[in-house]
mmCIF file of C-alpha atoms in Angstrom:
data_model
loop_
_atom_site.group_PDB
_atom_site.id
_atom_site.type_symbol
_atom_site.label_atom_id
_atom_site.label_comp_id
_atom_site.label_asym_id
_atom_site.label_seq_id
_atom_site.Cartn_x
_atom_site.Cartn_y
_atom_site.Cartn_z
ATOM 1 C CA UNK A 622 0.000 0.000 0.000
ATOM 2 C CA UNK A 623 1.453 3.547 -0.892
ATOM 3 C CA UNK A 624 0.904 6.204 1.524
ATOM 4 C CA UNK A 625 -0.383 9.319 0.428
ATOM 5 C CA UNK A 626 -0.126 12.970 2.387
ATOM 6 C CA UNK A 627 -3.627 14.841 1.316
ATOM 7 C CA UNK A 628 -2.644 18.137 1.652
ATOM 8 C CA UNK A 629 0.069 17.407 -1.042
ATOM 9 C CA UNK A 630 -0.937 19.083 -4.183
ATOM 10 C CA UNK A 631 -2.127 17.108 -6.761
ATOM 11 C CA UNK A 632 0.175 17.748 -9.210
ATOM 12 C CA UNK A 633 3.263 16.534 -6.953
ATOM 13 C CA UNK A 634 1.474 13.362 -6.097
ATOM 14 C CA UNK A 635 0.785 12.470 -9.898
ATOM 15 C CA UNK A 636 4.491 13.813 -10.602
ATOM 16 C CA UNK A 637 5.338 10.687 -7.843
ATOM 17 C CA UNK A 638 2.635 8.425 -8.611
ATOM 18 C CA UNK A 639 1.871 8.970 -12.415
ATOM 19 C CA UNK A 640 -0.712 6.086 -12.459
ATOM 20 C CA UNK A 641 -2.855 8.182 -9.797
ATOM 21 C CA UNK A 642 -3.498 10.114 -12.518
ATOM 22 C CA UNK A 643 -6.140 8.450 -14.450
ATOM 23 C CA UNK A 644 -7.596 6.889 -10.681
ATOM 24 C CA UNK A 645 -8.303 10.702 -9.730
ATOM 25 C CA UNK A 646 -10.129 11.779 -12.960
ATOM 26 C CA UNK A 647 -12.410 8.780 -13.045
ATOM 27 C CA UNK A 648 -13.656 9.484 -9.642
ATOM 28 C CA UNK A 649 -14.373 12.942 -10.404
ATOM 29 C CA UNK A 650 -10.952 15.242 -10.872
ATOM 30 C CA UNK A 651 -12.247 15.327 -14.416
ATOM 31 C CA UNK A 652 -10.106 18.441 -15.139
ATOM 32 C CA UNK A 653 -6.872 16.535 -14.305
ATOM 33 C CA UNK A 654 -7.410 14.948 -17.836
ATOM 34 C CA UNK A 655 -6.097 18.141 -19.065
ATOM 35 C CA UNK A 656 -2.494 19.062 -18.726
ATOM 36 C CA UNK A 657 -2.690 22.568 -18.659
ATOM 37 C CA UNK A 658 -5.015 22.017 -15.444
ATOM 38 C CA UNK A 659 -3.138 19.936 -14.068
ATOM 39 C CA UNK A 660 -0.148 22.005 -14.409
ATOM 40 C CA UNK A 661 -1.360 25.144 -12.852
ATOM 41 C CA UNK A 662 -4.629 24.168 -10.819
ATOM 42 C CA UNK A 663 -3.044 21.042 -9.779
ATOM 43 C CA UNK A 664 0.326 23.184 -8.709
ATOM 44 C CA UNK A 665 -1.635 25.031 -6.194
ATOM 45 C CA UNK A 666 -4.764 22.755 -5.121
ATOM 46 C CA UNK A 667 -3.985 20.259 -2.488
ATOM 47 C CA UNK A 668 -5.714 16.551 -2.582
ATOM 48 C CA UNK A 669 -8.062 17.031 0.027
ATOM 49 C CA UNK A 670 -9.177 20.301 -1.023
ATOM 50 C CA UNK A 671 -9.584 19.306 -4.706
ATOM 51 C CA UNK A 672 -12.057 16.864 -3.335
ATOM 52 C CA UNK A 673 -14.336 18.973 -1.668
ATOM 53 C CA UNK A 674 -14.419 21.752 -4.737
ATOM 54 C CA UNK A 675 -15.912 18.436 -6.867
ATOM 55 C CA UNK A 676 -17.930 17.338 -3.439
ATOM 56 C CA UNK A 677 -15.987 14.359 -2.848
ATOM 57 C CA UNK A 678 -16.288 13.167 0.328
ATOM 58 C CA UNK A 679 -12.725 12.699 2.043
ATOM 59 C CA UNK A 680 -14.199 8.928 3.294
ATOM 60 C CA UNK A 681 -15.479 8.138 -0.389
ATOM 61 C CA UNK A 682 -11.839 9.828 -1.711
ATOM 62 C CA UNK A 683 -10.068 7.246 0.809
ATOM 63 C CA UNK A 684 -12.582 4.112 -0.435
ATOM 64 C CA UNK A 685 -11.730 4.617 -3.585
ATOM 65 C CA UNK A 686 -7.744 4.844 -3.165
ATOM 66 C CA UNK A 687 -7.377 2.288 -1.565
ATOM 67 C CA UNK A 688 -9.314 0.168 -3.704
ATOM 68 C CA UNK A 689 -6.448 1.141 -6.073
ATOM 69 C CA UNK A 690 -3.226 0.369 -3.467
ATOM 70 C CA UNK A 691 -3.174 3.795 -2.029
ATOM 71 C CA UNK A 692 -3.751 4.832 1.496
ATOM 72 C CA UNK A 693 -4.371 8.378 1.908
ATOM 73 C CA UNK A 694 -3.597 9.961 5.325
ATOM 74 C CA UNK A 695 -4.934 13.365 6.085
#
């Protein structure tokens, strides 16, 4: 299981975990498909927060990382 910090930004953890990339935008970080957003958005937004601006709840964010190998800690 990989640990993940939450209030990383987004774009470090995909820079460190590039197959958390395609995990994040099909549970709802749709924007993260594009790599302009995810180059200045996902600079600046940290995991945790990105969640609740798409109303993902931090348990459901959790469920479904770890489904995937990833344990997020907050």
């Amino acid at each position: 299981m990989k640990i993940i910090d939450g209030n990383r930004t987004v774009y470090d953890l995909i820079q460190e975990y590039p197959e958390l990339k395609p995990i994040l935008v099909e549970i709802g970080f749709k924007p993260l498909s594009n790599d302009k957003m995810l180059n200045t958005v996902g600079r600046m937004m940290p995991l945790n927060s990105g969640a609740k601006q798409i109303k993902l709840s931090l348990d459901d964010l959790k469920i479904a990382l770890r489904k995937e190998g990833f344990d997020l800690q907050d």
